[in-house]
Amino acid sequence: MSPYLTLDDVDVNGLAVLVRSDLNVPLDGGAVGDAFRIEAALPTLERLVDSGARVTVCSHLGRPEGEDPAFSLRPVAQRMAELTQKTVVFEDEGEGQVRVLENTRFMPGETKNDPALADRLANGVDLFVQDAFGSVHRAHVSTVGVPERVKSVAGPLLDAELKALSRFLEEPERPYSLILGGAKISDKLAVIENLLPRADAILVGGGMCFTLLAAKGIEVGKSLVEPDMIESVRRLLEGYDEEKIILPSDVVVAQEFKEDSPAETVYVRHIPEAMIGLDIGRETGAIFAGVIRDSNTVFWNGPMGVFEWERFRAGTERVAHAMAETSGFTAVGGGDSVAALRMLGLQGEVDHVSTGGGAGLELLEGKILPGVEVLERWAK
Ligand code: ADP
Ligand code: MG
């Protein structure tokens, strides 16, 4: 039994339904770049229309300071209209089956969960559907204020995210491993802290592995190190069986942080003083791939190297393929990790692709997500 209601628990026929979707699409010169978030949001909206609801959808887009036409949802509404058989209108411009509201971040008070704005947005709404997993870690009007005021349920996307990610917190099938990478250890240390006691192995690559290596006294040259984090990392490593945290044995190093910089592979104990580690090495890639394939539950967040540049992509590619080949339950989270997976055409090969970077991390840190907690009161 889930602690919140879902669309399966309510009859929406004839209701005015406000949906909070994640339509925070990448923009490309004023137009919608990649439409995958619109495509992901549509089935929920179409299902509501087909069930007889009058549907309004809202979302934030980017981080505008107040009303900034560059962040309008108008192009999103246009693209949505092209992608669905339903009629779509923007704001109050005519009649349609789905009404798209302007960027919630244009509404003064949204990010402060202002009560007056919440009253206004909730006015006339019979049912609120929270379907934007990527936003539920924030207490805004469109995530907390509105669902405090009107009956609310979790939409199918949110429900799927929570169900998938809960498998990494509650009784995961063993062996259970975690692959972490990306730029900064400071973003993900809390996740490591929370999951270390539960996981059988934590494999670390990406920029963040160099702070861990440095904490163990290894010279990492000019690689990305967060000096402020070394003490906390050291304390964390001390409390645990060293074998549980698997660090790279070899890395690809470059002379400069540049796409075409000359590069070579070295053992981590031989990183030249003047060089920067930009990917895990082949040996490490093979070890990581082996652990992934032997796991029954695997979560991956953070690229293994600067995958945007071909020369430093091999480690991420190796891990992505291992994730795709594993028969265990596999999930990938994080904007850049998902981008890497999509770039390799492997997004359909893992069991769950998590869309909410920050929200996913906070959930795995063991934090309560305010936009989910508020839904629970309607299930009581
Ligand atoms: P995600 O979005 O999947 O959570 P992050 O945002 O934490 O991942 O990190 C992604 C970024 O980390 C990528 O842009 C990648 O280039 C960078 N990165 C990976 N490895 C390194 C490295 N060794 N040095 C510097 N940056 C790195
Ligand atoms: Mg990122």
mmCIF file of C-alpha atoms and ligand atoms in Angstrom:
data_model
loop_
_atom_site.group_PDB
_atom_site.id
_atom_site.type_symbol
_atom_site.label_atom_id
_atom_site.label_comp_id
_atom_site.label_asym_id
_atom_site.label_seq_id
_atom_site.Cartn_x
_atom_site.Cartn_y
_atom_site.Cartn_z
ATOM 1 C CA MET A 1 0.000 0.000 0.000
ATOM 2 C CA SER A 2 1.397 3.343 -0.960
ATOM 3 C CA PRO A 3 1.156 6.160 1.588
ATOM 4 C CA TYR A 4 -0.494 8.470 -0.947
ATOM 5 C CA LEU A 5 -3.410 8.218 -3.380
ATOM 6 C CA THR A 6 -2.859 7.762 -7.116
ATOM 7 C CA LEU A 7 -5.077 8.284 -10.156
ATOM 8 C CA ASP A 8 -6.319 4.714 -9.698
ATOM 9 C CA ASP A 9 -8.021 5.801 -6.468
ATOM 10 C CA VAL A 10 -10.103 8.690 -7.812
ATOM 11 C CA ASP A 11 -12.868 9.320 -10.331
ATOM 12 C CA VAL A 12 -11.930 12.466 -12.226
ATOM 13 C CA ASN A 13 -14.949 12.658 -14.507
ATOM 14 C CA GLY A 14 -16.198 16.245 -14.646
ATOM 15 C CA LEU A 15 -13.487 17.539 -12.316
ATOM 16 C CA ALA A 16 -11.240 20.550 -12.813
ATOM 17 C CA VAL A 17 -7.815 18.971 -12.452
ATOM 18 C CA LEU A 18 -4.561 20.859 -12.032
ATOM 19 C CA VAL A 19 -1.493 18.821 -12.926
ATOM 20 C CA ARG A 20 2.021 19.810 -11.880
ATOM 21 C CA SER A 21 4.206 18.293 -14.583
ATOM 22 C CA ASP A 22 7.907 18.545 -15.218
ATOM 23 C CA LEU A 23 8.021 20.541 -18.448
ATOM 24 C CA ASN A 24 11.432 21.971 -17.632
ATOM 25 C CA VAL A 25 12.759 21.246 -21.114
ATOM 26 C CA PRO A 26 16.153 22.269 -22.449
ATOM 27 C CA LEU A 27 15.767 25.382 -24.607
ATOM 28 C CA ASP A 28 17.612 25.935 -27.829
ATOM 29 C CA GLY A 29 17.493 29.467 -29.204
ATOM 30 C CA GLY A 30 13.962 30.197 -27.979
ATOM 31 C CA ALA A 31 12.585 26.840 -29.113
ATOM 32 C CA VAL A 32 12.172 23.542 -27.303
ATOM 33 C CA GLY A 33 15.441 21.597 -27.559
ATOM 34 C CA ASP A 34 14.825 18.014 -26.555
ATOM 35 C CA ALA A 35 11.107 17.303 -26.036
ATOM 36 C CA PHE A 36 11.517 14.150 -23.922
ATOM 37 C CA ARG A 37 9.960 15.738 -20.833
ATOM 38 C CA ILE A 38 6.887 16.806 -22.806
ATOM 39 C CA GLU A 39 6.600 13.304 -24.230
ATOM 40 C CA ALA A 40 6.913 11.849 -20.747
ATOM 41 C CA ALA A 41 4.270 14.184 -19.295
ATOM 42 C CA LEU A 42 1.658 13.663 -22.011
ATOM 43 C CA PRO A 43 0.263 10.211 -21.135
ATOM 44 C CA THR A 44 -0.887 11.481 -17.724
ATOM 45 C CA LEU A 45 -2.615 14.496 -19.304
ATOM 46 C CA GLU A 46 -4.222 12.381 -22.043
ATOM 47 C CA ARG A 47 -5.447 9.832 -19.535
ATOM 48 C CA LEU A 48 -7.110 12.598 -17.524
ATOM 49 C CA VAL A 49 -8.771 14.071 -20.621
ATOM 50 C CA ASP A 50 -9.998 10.610 -21.640
ATOM 51 C CA SER A 51 -11.445 10.154 -18.152
ATOM 52 C CA GLY A 52 -13.532 13.302 -18.495
ATOM 53 C CA ALA A 53 -11.403 15.795 -16.553
ATOM 54 C CA ARG A 54 -10.885 19.430 -17.467
ATOM 55 C CA VAL A 55 -7.113 19.564 -17.448
ATOM 56 C CA THR A 56 -4.796 22.437 -16.618
ATOM 57 C CA VAL A 57 -1.075 21.814 -16.434
ATOM 58 C CA CYS A 58 1.615 23.908 -14.810
ATOM 59 C CA SER A 59 5.391 23.666 -14.561
ATOM 60 C CA HIS A 60 8.475 25.696 -13.961
ATOM 61 C CA LEU A 61 10.992 26.232 -16.741
ATOM 62 C CA GLY A 62 14.562 27.237 -16.016
ATOM 63 C CA ARG A 63 15.474 29.700 -13.312
ATOM 64 C CA PRO A 64 14.175 33.064 -14.521
ATOM 65 C CA GLU A 65 14.334 36.072 -12.229
ATOM 66 C CA GLY A 66 10.683 37.061 -12.499
ATOM 67 C CA GLU A 67 8.914 37.324 -15.841
ATOM 68 C CA ASP A 68 11.424 36.714 -18.587
ATOM 69 C CA PRO A 69 10.016 35.928 -22.057
ATOM 70 C CA ALA A 70 13.029 33.702 -22.757
ATOM 71 C CA PHE A 71 11.543 31.241 -20.232
ATOM 72 C CA SER A 72 7.928 31.313 -21.396
ATOM 73 C CA LEU A 73 6.044 28.018 -21.601
ATOM 74 C CA ARG A 74 4.390 29.112 -24.825
ATOM 75 C CA PRO A 75 6.808 27.109 -27.047
ATOM 76 C CA VAL A 76 6.255 24.137 -24.738
ATOM 77 C CA ALA A 77 2.486 24.401 -25.257
ATOM 78 C CA GLN A 78 3.058 24.622 -29.001
ATOM 79 C CA ARG A 79 5.236 21.535 -29.032
ATOM 80 C CA MET A 80 2.759 19.717 -26.825
ATOM 81 C CA ALA A 81 -0.002 20.485 -29.331
ATOM 82 C CA GLU A 82 2.118 18.897 -32.062
ATOM 83 C CA LEU A 83 2.760 15.778 -30.022
ATOM 84 C CA THR A 84 -0.810 14.946 -28.981
ATOM 85 C CA GLN A 85 -4.210 14.403 -30.556
ATOM 86 C CA LYS A 86 -5.772 16.479 -27.778
ATOM 87 C CA THR A 87 -6.367 20.184 -28.222
ATOM 88 C CA VAL A 88 -3.900 22.292 -26.254
ATOM 89 C CA VAL A 89 -4.200 25.971 -25.382
ATOM 90 C CA PHE A 90 -1.862 28.356 -23.663
ATOM 91 C CA GLU A 91 -3.184 30.348 -20.692
ATOM 92 C CA ASP A 92 -6.663 31.761 -21.507
ATOM 93 C CA GLU A 93 -6.202 31.808 -25.275
ATOM 94 C CA GLY A 94 -9.303 29.865 -26.273
ATOM 95 C CA GLU A 95 -10.851 26.497 -25.449
ATOM 96 C CA GLY A 96 -8.937 23.257 -25.346
ATOM 97 C CA GLN A 97 -8.740 19.887 -23.633
ATOM 98 C CA VAL A 98 -5.425 20.753 -22.010
ATOM 99 C CA ARG A 99 -4.630 24.253 -20.790
ATOM 100 C CA VAL A 100 -0.955 25.075 -20.223
ATOM 101 C CA LEU A 101 -0.224 27.780 -17.678
ATOM 102 C CA GLU A 102 2.682 30.195 -17.949
ATOM 103 C CA ASN A 103 5.928 29.374 -16.081
ATOM 104 C CA THR A 104 5.219 28.968 -12.353
ATOM 105 C CA ARG A 105 8.459 30.829 -11.628
ATOM 106 C CA PHE A 106 6.878 33.933 -13.177
ATOM 107 C CA MET A 107 4.335 33.915 -10.337
ATOM 108 C CA PRO A 108 5.655 36.067 -7.477
ATOM 109 C CA GLY A 109 5.697 33.956 -4.324
ATOM 110 C CA GLU A 110 5.982 30.532 -6.025
ATOM 111 C CA THR A 111 9.355 29.662 -4.555
ATOM 112 C CA LYS A 112 8.426 31.087 -1.130
ATOM 113 C CA ASN A 113 5.235 29.038 -0.946
ATOM 114 C CA ASP A 114 3.266 32.246 -0.550
ATOM 115 C CA PRO A 115 -0.239 31.540 0.873
ATOM 116 C CA ALA A 116 -1.993 34.178 -1.246
ATOM 117 C CA LEU A 117 -0.573 32.702 -4.439
ATOM 118 C CA ALA A 118 -1.465 29.199 -3.273
ATOM 119 C CA ASP A 119 -5.066 30.311 -2.640
ATOM 120 C CA ARG A 120 -5.217 31.813 -6.104
ATOM 121 C CA LEU A 121 -3.716 28.794 -7.903
ATOM 122 C CA ALA A 122 -5.897 26.350 -5.975
ATOM 123 C CA ASN A 123 -9.051 28.370 -6.640
ATOM 124 C CA GLY A 124 -11.574 26.350 -8.656
ATOM 125 C CA VAL A 125 -9.389 23.222 -8.670
ATOM 126 C CA ASP A 126 -11.156 19.992 -7.644
ATOM 127 C CA LEU A 127 -8.134 17.715 -7.768
ATOM 128 C CA PHE A 128 -4.389 18.293 -7.874
ATOM 129 C CA VAL A 129 -2.095 15.749 -9.525
ATOM 130 C CA GLN A 130 1.586 15.927 -8.634
ATOM 131 C CA ASP A 131 3.556 14.383 -11.489
ATOM 132 C CA ALA A 132 6.816 16.354 -11.340
ATOM 133 C CA PHE A 133 9.227 14.178 -9.417
ATOM 134 C CA GLY A 134 12.068 16.591 -10.206
ATOM 135 C CA SER A 135 10.389 19.311 -8.122
ATOM 136 C CA VAL A 136 9.012 17.550 -5.046
ATOM 137 C CA HIS A 137 12.123 18.206 -2.974
ATOM 138 C CA ARG A 138 11.184 21.879 -2.955
ATOM 139 C CA ALA A 139 8.434 23.466 -0.860
ATOM 140 C CA HIS A 140 6.916 25.792 -3.434
ATOM 141 C CA VAL A 141 3.324 26.836 -4.132
ATOM 142 C CA SER A 142 3.077 24.357 -7.010
ATOM 143 C CA THR A 143 4.490 21.510 -4.913
ATOM 144 C CA VAL A 144 3.197 22.158 -1.381
ATOM 145 C CA GLY A 145 0.892 25.206 -1.213
ATOM 146 C CA VAL A 146 -1.697 23.891 -3.653
ATOM 147 C CA PRO A 147 -1.797 20.282 -2.387
ATOM 148 C CA GLU A 148 -2.249 21.645 1.143
ATOM 149 C CA ARG A 149 -5.478 23.204 -0.056
ATOM 150 C CA VAL A 150 -7.091 20.729 -2.458
ATOM 151 C CA LYS A 151 -7.374 16.968 -2.615
ATOM 152 C CA SER A 152 -4.207 15.649 -4.198
ATOM 153 C CA VAL A 153 -2.819 12.470 -5.684
ATOM 154 C CA ALA A 154 0.501 11.303 -7.085
ATOM 155 C CA GLY A 155 0.555 11.095 -10.864
ATOM 156 C CA PRO A 156 1.847 7.972 -12.646
ATOM 157 C CA LEU A 157 5.336 9.374 -13.280
ATOM 158 C CA LEU A 158 5.842 10.397 -9.675
ATOM 159 C CA ASP A 159 4.457 7.085 -8.435
ATOM 160 C CA ALA A 160 6.801 5.128 -10.721
ATOM 161 C CA GLU A 161 9.812 7.151 -9.557
ATOM 162 C CA LEU A 162 9.026 6.679 -5.884
ATOM 163 C CA LYS A 163 8.396 2.954 -6.315
ATOM 164 C CA ALA A 164 11.596 2.427 -8.317
ATOM 165 C CA LEU A 165 13.858 4.447 -6.041
ATOM 166 C CA SER A 166 12.424 2.926 -2.882
ATOM 167 C CA ARG A 167 13.981 -0.347 -4.026
ATOM 168 C CA PHE A 168 17.364 1.178 -3.256
ATOM 169 C CA LEU A 169 16.336 2.059 0.266
ATOM 170 C CA GLU A 170 14.201 -0.854 1.375
ATOM 171 C CA GLU A 171 15.350 -4.449 1.246
ATOM 172 C CA PRO A 172 17.204 -4.361 -2.070
ATOM 173 C CA GLU A 173 17.912 -7.691 -3.642
ATOM 174 C CA ARG A 174 21.600 -8.491 -3.102
ATOM 175 C CA PRO A 175 24.233 -8.046 -4.262
ATOM 176 C CA TYR A 176 23.368 -4.354 -4.296
ATOM 177 C CA SER A 177 25.809 -1.872 -5.756
ATOM 178 C CA LEU A 178 25.991 1.801 -6.359
ATOM 179 C CA ILE A 179 28.003 3.492 -9.107
ATOM 180 C CA LEU A 180 28.748 7.121 -8.404
ATOM 181 C CA GLY A 181 30.551 9.673 -10.502
ATOM 182 C CA GLY A 182 30.035 13.157 -11.842
ATOM 183 C CA ALA A 183 31.728 16.329 -10.922
ATOM 184 C CA LYS A 184 31.617 16.896 -7.200
ATOM 185 C CA ILE A 185 31.780 14.757 -4.092
ATOM 186 C CA SER A 186 30.038 17.518 -2.119
ATOM 187 C CA ASP A 187 26.847 16.873 -4.133
ATOM 188 C CA LYS A 188 26.796 13.197 -3.327
ATOM 189 C CA LEU A 189 28.518 12.553 -0.025
ATOM 190 C CA ALA A 190 25.188 12.448 1.816
ATOM 191 C CA VAL A 191 23.956 9.760 -0.577
ATOM 192 C CA ILE A 192 27.075 7.703 0.063
ATOM 193 C CA GLU A 193 26.596 8.143 3.809
ATOM 194 C CA ASN A 194 23.006 6.960 3.697
ATOM 195 C CA LEU A 195 23.489 4.063 1.291
ATOM 196 C CA LEU A 196 26.872 2.769 2.431
ATOM 197 C CA PRO A 197 25.402 0.716 5.263
ATOM 198 C CA ARG A 198 22.850 -0.815 2.877
ATOM 199 C CA ALA A 199 24.971 -1.429 -0.244
ATOM 200 C CA ASP A 200 27.393 -4.274 -0.809
ATOM 201 C CA ALA A 201 29.690 -2.140 -2.950
ATOM 202 C CA ILE A 202 30.047 1.499 -3.889
ATOM 203 C CA LEU A 203 32.072 2.155 -7.026
ATOM 204 C CA VAL A 204 33.332 5.690 -7.461
ATOM 205 C CA GLY A 205 34.582 7.307 -10.670
ATOM 206 C CA GLY A 206 34.186 10.742 -12.258
ATOM 207 C CA GLY A 207 35.684 13.908 -10.852
ATOM 208 C CA MET A 208 34.653 12.971 -7.322
ATOM 209 C CA CYS A 209 36.928 9.953 -7.100
ATOM 210 C CA PHE A 210 39.943 12.242 -6.855
ATOM 211 C CA THR A 211 38.828 13.724 -3.550
ATOM 212 C CA LEU A 212 38.469 10.182 -2.214
ATOM 213 C CA LEU A 213 41.876 9.202 -3.570
ATOM 214 C CA ALA A 214 43.385 12.380 -2.097
ATOM 215 C CA ALA A 215 41.790 11.563 1.263
ATOM 216 C CA LYS A 216 43.684 8.268 1.150
ATOM 217 C CA GLY A 217 46.926 10.141 0.623
ATOM 218 C CA ILE A 218 47.264 9.492 -3.087
ATOM 219 C CA GLU A 219 48.762 12.269 -5.232
ATOM 220 C CA VAL A 220 46.220 13.138 -7.917
ATOM 221 C CA GLY A 221 48.094 15.860 -9.823
ATOM 222 C CA LYS A 222 45.819 18.641 -11.081
ATOM 223 C CA SER A 223 42.660 16.525 -10.947
ATOM 224 C CA LEU A 224 39.475 17.969 -9.476
ATOM 225 C CA VAL A 225 39.762 17.869 -5.678
ATOM 226 C CA GLU A 226 37.509 19.545 -3.134
ATOM 227 C CA PRO A 227 39.892 20.282 -0.271
ATOM 228 C CA ASP A 228 37.046 21.170 2.129
ATOM 229 C CA MET A 229 35.625 17.696 1.732
ATOM 230 C CA ILE A 230 38.754 15.708 2.517
ATOM 231 C CA GLU A 231 38.155 15.600 6.269
ATOM 232 C CA SER A 232 34.560 14.362 5.985
ATOM 233 C CA VAL A 233 35.571 11.839 3.349
ATOM 234 C CA ARG A 234 38.340 10.569 5.614
ATOM 235 C CA ARG A 235 35.919 10.147 8.495
ATOM 236 C CA LEU A 236 33.496 8.304 6.253
ATOM 237 C CA LEU A 237 36.178 5.961 4.925
ATOM 238 C CA GLU A 238 37.406 5.210 8.442
ATOM 239 C CA GLY A 239 34.049 3.922 9.603
ATOM 240 C CA TYR A 240 33.747 1.372 6.839
ATOM 241 C CA ASP A 241 35.205 -1.730 5.441
ATOM 242 C CA GLU A 242 37.576 -0.358 2.788
ATOM 243 C CA GLU A 243 36.663 -3.105 0.379
ATOM 244 C CA LYS A 244 33.142 -1.821 0.143
ATOM 245 C CA ILE A 245 34.251 1.394 -1.542
ATOM 246 C CA ILE A 246 35.917 0.581 -4.834
ATOM 247 C CA LEU A 247 38.036 3.371 -6.277
ATOM 248 C CA PRO A 248 39.716 3.399 -9.703
ATOM 249 C CA SER A 249 42.987 1.536 -10.059
ATOM 250 C CA ASP A 250 43.831 3.354 -13.296
ATOM 251 C CA VAL A 251 42.718 6.644 -14.838
ATOM 252 C CA VAL A 252 42.977 8.521 -18.116
ATOM 253 C CA VAL A 253 44.964 11.707 -17.553
ATOM 254 C CA ALA A 254 45.323 14.736 -19.813
ATOM 255 C CA GLN A 255 47.679 17.679 -19.911
ATOM 256 C CA GLU A 256 44.860 20.202 -19.992
ATOM 257 C CA PHE A 257 41.105 20.323 -19.415
ATOM 258 C CA LYS A 258 40.516 20.362 -23.167
ATOM 259 C CA GLU A 259 38.683 18.193 -25.660
ATOM 260 C CA ASP A 260 41.771 17.406 -27.750
ATOM 261 C CA SER A 261 44.358 17.416 -24.997
ATOM 262 C CA PRO A 262 46.929 14.613 -25.323
ATOM 263 C CA ALA A 263 45.925 11.834 -22.918
ATOM 264 C CA GLU A 264 47.322 8.612 -21.517
ATOM 265 C CA THR A 265 46.273 5.942 -19.034
ATOM 266 C CA VAL A 266 48.203 5.597 -15.771
ATOM 267 C CA TYR A 267 47.815 3.719 -12.488
ATOM 268 C CA VAL A 268 46.359 5.987 -9.813
ATOM 269 C CA ARG A 269 49.585 5.793 -7.815
ATOM 270 C CA HIS A 270 51.435 7.230 -10.821
ATOM 271 C CA ILE A 271 49.349 10.270 -11.722
ATOM 272 C CA PRO A 272 51.874 12.842 -12.979
ATOM 273 C CA GLU A 273 51.940 16.039 -10.964
ATOM 274 C CA ALA A 274 51.019 18.267 -13.913
ATOM 275 C CA MET A 275 48.151 16.164 -15.289
ATOM 276 C CA ILE A 276 44.377 15.998 -14.787
ATOM 277 C CA GLY A 277 42.342 12.816 -14.433
ATOM 278 C CA LEU A 278 39.406 12.957 -16.828
ATOM 279 C CA ASP A 279 38.162 9.357 -17.042
ATOM 280 C CA ILE A 280 38.524 5.989 -15.380
ATOM 281 C CA GLY A 281 40.982 3.655 -17.114
ATOM 282 C CA ARG A 282 40.307 0.411 -18.966
ATOM 283 C CA GLU A 283 41.213 -1.832 -16.061
ATOM 284 C CA THR A 284 38.866 0.091 -13.763
ATOM 285 C CA GLY A 285 36.143 0.027 -16.407
ATOM 286 C CA ALA A 286 36.424 -3.747 -16.599
ATOM 287 C CA ILE A 287 36.290 -4.125 -12.808
ATOM 288 C CA PHE A 288 33.270 -1.807 -12.527
ATOM 289 C CA ALA A 289 31.485 -3.600 -15.390
ATOM 290 C CA GLY A 290 32.083 -6.946 -13.682
ATOM 291 C CA VAL A 291 30.635 -5.761 -10.363
ATOM 292 C CA ILE A 292 27.622 -4.250 -12.148
ATOM 293 C CA ARG A 293 26.906 -7.457 -14.057
ATOM 294 C CA ASP A 294 27.120 -9.531 -10.877
ATOM 295 C CA SER A 295 24.641 -7.315 -9.026
ATOM 296 C CA ASN A 296 20.945 -7.856 -8.592
ATOM 297 C CA THR A 297 20.248 -4.220 -7.774
ATOM 298 C CA VAL A 298 22.294 -1.357 -9.229
ATOM 299 C CA PHE A 299 21.895 2.384 -9.068
ATOM 300 C CA TRP A 300 24.101 4.604 -11.212
ATOM 301 C CA ASN A 301 24.467 8.350 -10.814
ATOM 302 C CA GLY A 302 27.190 10.483 -12.351
ATOM 303 C CA PRO A 303 29.357 9.960 -15.455
ATOM 304 C CA MET A 304 32.712 8.216 -14.997
ATOM 305 C CA GLY A 305 34.558 10.942 -16.885
ATOM 306 C CA VAL A 306 34.139 13.987 -19.074
ATOM 307 C CA PHE A 307 31.920 11.960 -21.405
ATOM 308 C CA GLU A 308 30.990 15.074 -23.400
ATOM 309 C CA TRP A 309 34.441 14.698 -25.012
ATOM 310 C CA GLU A 310 35.009 11.512 -26.972
ATOM 311 C CA ARG A 311 38.523 11.001 -25.665
ATOM 312 C CA PHE A 312 37.234 10.732 -22.085
ATOM 313 C CA ARG A 313 34.024 8.826 -22.771
ATOM 314 C CA ALA A 314 35.129 5.189 -22.638
ATOM 315 C CA GLY A 315 34.606 4.705 -18.889
ATOM 316 C CA THR A 316 31.059 6.061 -18.972
ATOM 317 C CA GLU A 317 30.356 3.984 -22.055
ATOM 318 C CA ARG A 318 31.611 0.824 -20.377
ATOM 319 C CA VAL A 319 29.464 1.397 -17.304
ATOM 320 C CA ALA A 320 26.398 2.266 -19.421
ATOM 321 C CA HIS A 321 26.749 -0.952 -21.434
ATOM 322 C CA ALA A 322 27.210 -3.011 -18.281
ATOM 323 C CA MET A 323 24.040 -1.444 -16.835
ATOM 324 C CA ALA A 324 22.184 -2.328 -20.045
ATOM 325 C CA GLU A 325 23.414 -5.939 -19.979
ATOM 326 C CA THR A 326 22.663 -6.618 -16.335
ATOM 327 C CA SER A 327 19.656 -8.774 -15.614
ATOM 328 C CA GLY A 328 19.266 -7.320 -12.116
ATOM 329 C CA PHE A 329 17.165 -4.257 -11.337
ATOM 330 C CA THR A 330 18.968 -1.230 -12.792
ATOM 331 C CA ALA A 331 18.236 2.468 -12.405
ATOM 332 C CA VAL A 332 20.055 5.543 -13.658
ATOM 333 C CA GLY A 333 19.586 9.020 -12.200
ATOM 334 C CA GLY A 334 21.076 12.462 -12.747
ATOM 335 C CA GLY A 335 20.724 14.834 -15.673
ATOM 336 C CA ASP A 336 24.154 14.194 -17.148
ATOM 337 C CA SER A 337 24.106 10.435 -16.551
ATOM 338 C CA VAL A 338 20.755 10.161 -18.287
ATOM 339 C CA ALA A 339 22.081 12.365 -21.106
ATOM 340 C CA ALA A 340 25.043 9.996 -21.488
ATOM 341 C CA LEU A 341 22.715 6.998 -21.545
ATOM 342 C CA ARG A 342 20.539 8.635 -24.185
ATOM 343 C CA MET A 343 23.562 9.618 -26.236
ATOM 344 C CA LEU A 344 24.522 5.939 -26.306
ATOM 345 C CA GLY A 345 20.960 4.936 -27.185
ATOM 346 C CA LEU A 346 20.694 2.773 -24.058
ATOM 347 C CA GLN A 347 17.885 4.532 -22.176
ATOM 348 C CA GLY A 348 15.477 1.726 -23.052
ATOM 349 C CA GLU A 349 17.867 -0.950 -21.751
ATOM 350 C CA VAL A 350 17.755 -0.108 -18.059
ATOM 351 C CA ASP A 351 14.788 -0.768 -15.791
ATOM 352 C CA HIS A 352 14.318 2.767 -14.586
ATOM 353 C CA VAL A 353 15.506 6.146 -15.821
ATOM 354 C CA SER A 354 15.046 8.658 -13.043
ATOM 355 C CA THR A 355 14.185 12.166 -14.178
ATOM 356 C CA GLY A 356 14.655 14.146 -11.004
ATOM 357 C CA GLY A 357 18.314 14.785 -10.294
ATOM 358 C CA GLY A 358 18.112 16.724 -7.031
ATOM 359 C CA ALA A 359 14.923 15.047 -5.836
ATOM 360 C CA GLY A 360 16.363 11.603 -6.526
ATOM 361 C CA LEU A 361 19.506 12.380 -4.564
ATOM 362 C CA GLU A 362 17.541 13.770 -1.617
ATOM 363 C CA LEU A 363 15.346 10.685 -1.555
ATOM 364 C CA LEU A 364 18.435 8.464 -1.533
ATOM 365 C CA GLU A 365 19.933 10.631 1.205
ATOM 366 C CA GLY A 366 16.942 9.576 3.289
ATOM 367 C CA LYS A 367 15.360 13.013 3.322
ATOM 368 C CA ILE A 368 11.640 13.619 3.389
ATOM 369 C CA LEU A 369 10.408 15.196 0.164
ATOM 370 C CA PRO A 370 7.922 17.949 1.108
ATOM 371 C CA GLY A 371 5.960 17.597 -2.138
ATOM 372 C CA VAL A 372 5.396 13.900 -1.409
ATOM 373 C CA GLU A 373 4.751 14.253 2.301
ATOM 374 C CA VAL A 374 1.925 16.708 1.633
ATOM 375 C CA LEU A 375 0.179 14.118 -0.571
ATOM 376 C CA GLU A 376 0.082 11.629 2.275
ATOM 377 C CA ARG A 377 -2.478 13.557 4.315
ATOM 378 C CA TRP A 378 -5.078 12.936 1.566
ATOM 379 C CA ALA A 379 -4.666 9.181 1.916
ATOM 380 C CA LYS A 380 -5.640 9.172 5.601
HETATM 381 P P1 ADP B 1 24.605 14.026 -12.952
HETATM 382 O O1 ADP B 1 23.986 15.201 -13.666
HETATM 383 O O2 ADP B 1 24.441 12.745 -13.704
HETATM 384 O O3 ADP B 1 24.183 13.944 -11.517
HETATM 385 P P2 ADP B 1 26.951 15.559 -12.324
HETATM 386 O O4 ADP B 1 26.218 16.802 -12.661
HETATM 387 O O5 ADP B 1 27.295 15.316 -10.918
HETATM 388 O O6 ADP B 1 26.186 14.279 -12.926
HETATM 389 O O7 ADP B 1 28.337 15.526 -13.112
HETATM 390 C C1 ADP B 1 28.411 15.536 -14.513
HETATM 391 C C2 ADP B 1 29.635 16.239 -14.985
HETATM 392 O O8 ADP B 1 30.806 15.727 -14.373
HETATM 393 C C3 ADP B 1 29.839 16.089 -16.463
HETATM 394 O O9 ADP B 1 29.672 17.337 -17.089
HETATM 395 C C4 ADP B 1 31.262 15.583 -16.598
HETATM 396 O O10 ADP B 1 31.983 16.205 -17.632
HETATM 397 C C5 ADP B 1 31.859 15.920 -15.260
HETATM 398 N N1 ADP B 1 33.004 15.066 -14.920
HETATM 399 C C6 ADP B 1 33.058 13.736 -14.929
HETATM 400 N N2 ADP B 1 34.290 13.294 -14.630
HETATM 401 C C7 ADP B 1 35.051 14.387 -14.430
HETATM 402 C C8 ADP B 1 36.425 14.597 -14.102
HETATM 403 N N3 ADP B 1 37.250 13.567 -13.925
HETATM 404 N N4 ADP B 1 36.868 15.866 -13.975
HETATM 405 C C9 ADP B 1 36.030 16.892 -14.161
HETATM 406 N N5 ADP B 1 34.724 16.779 -14.463
HETATM 407 C C10 ADP B 1 34.237 15.535 -14.612
HETATM 408 MG MG MG B 2 24.448 17.294 -13.656
#
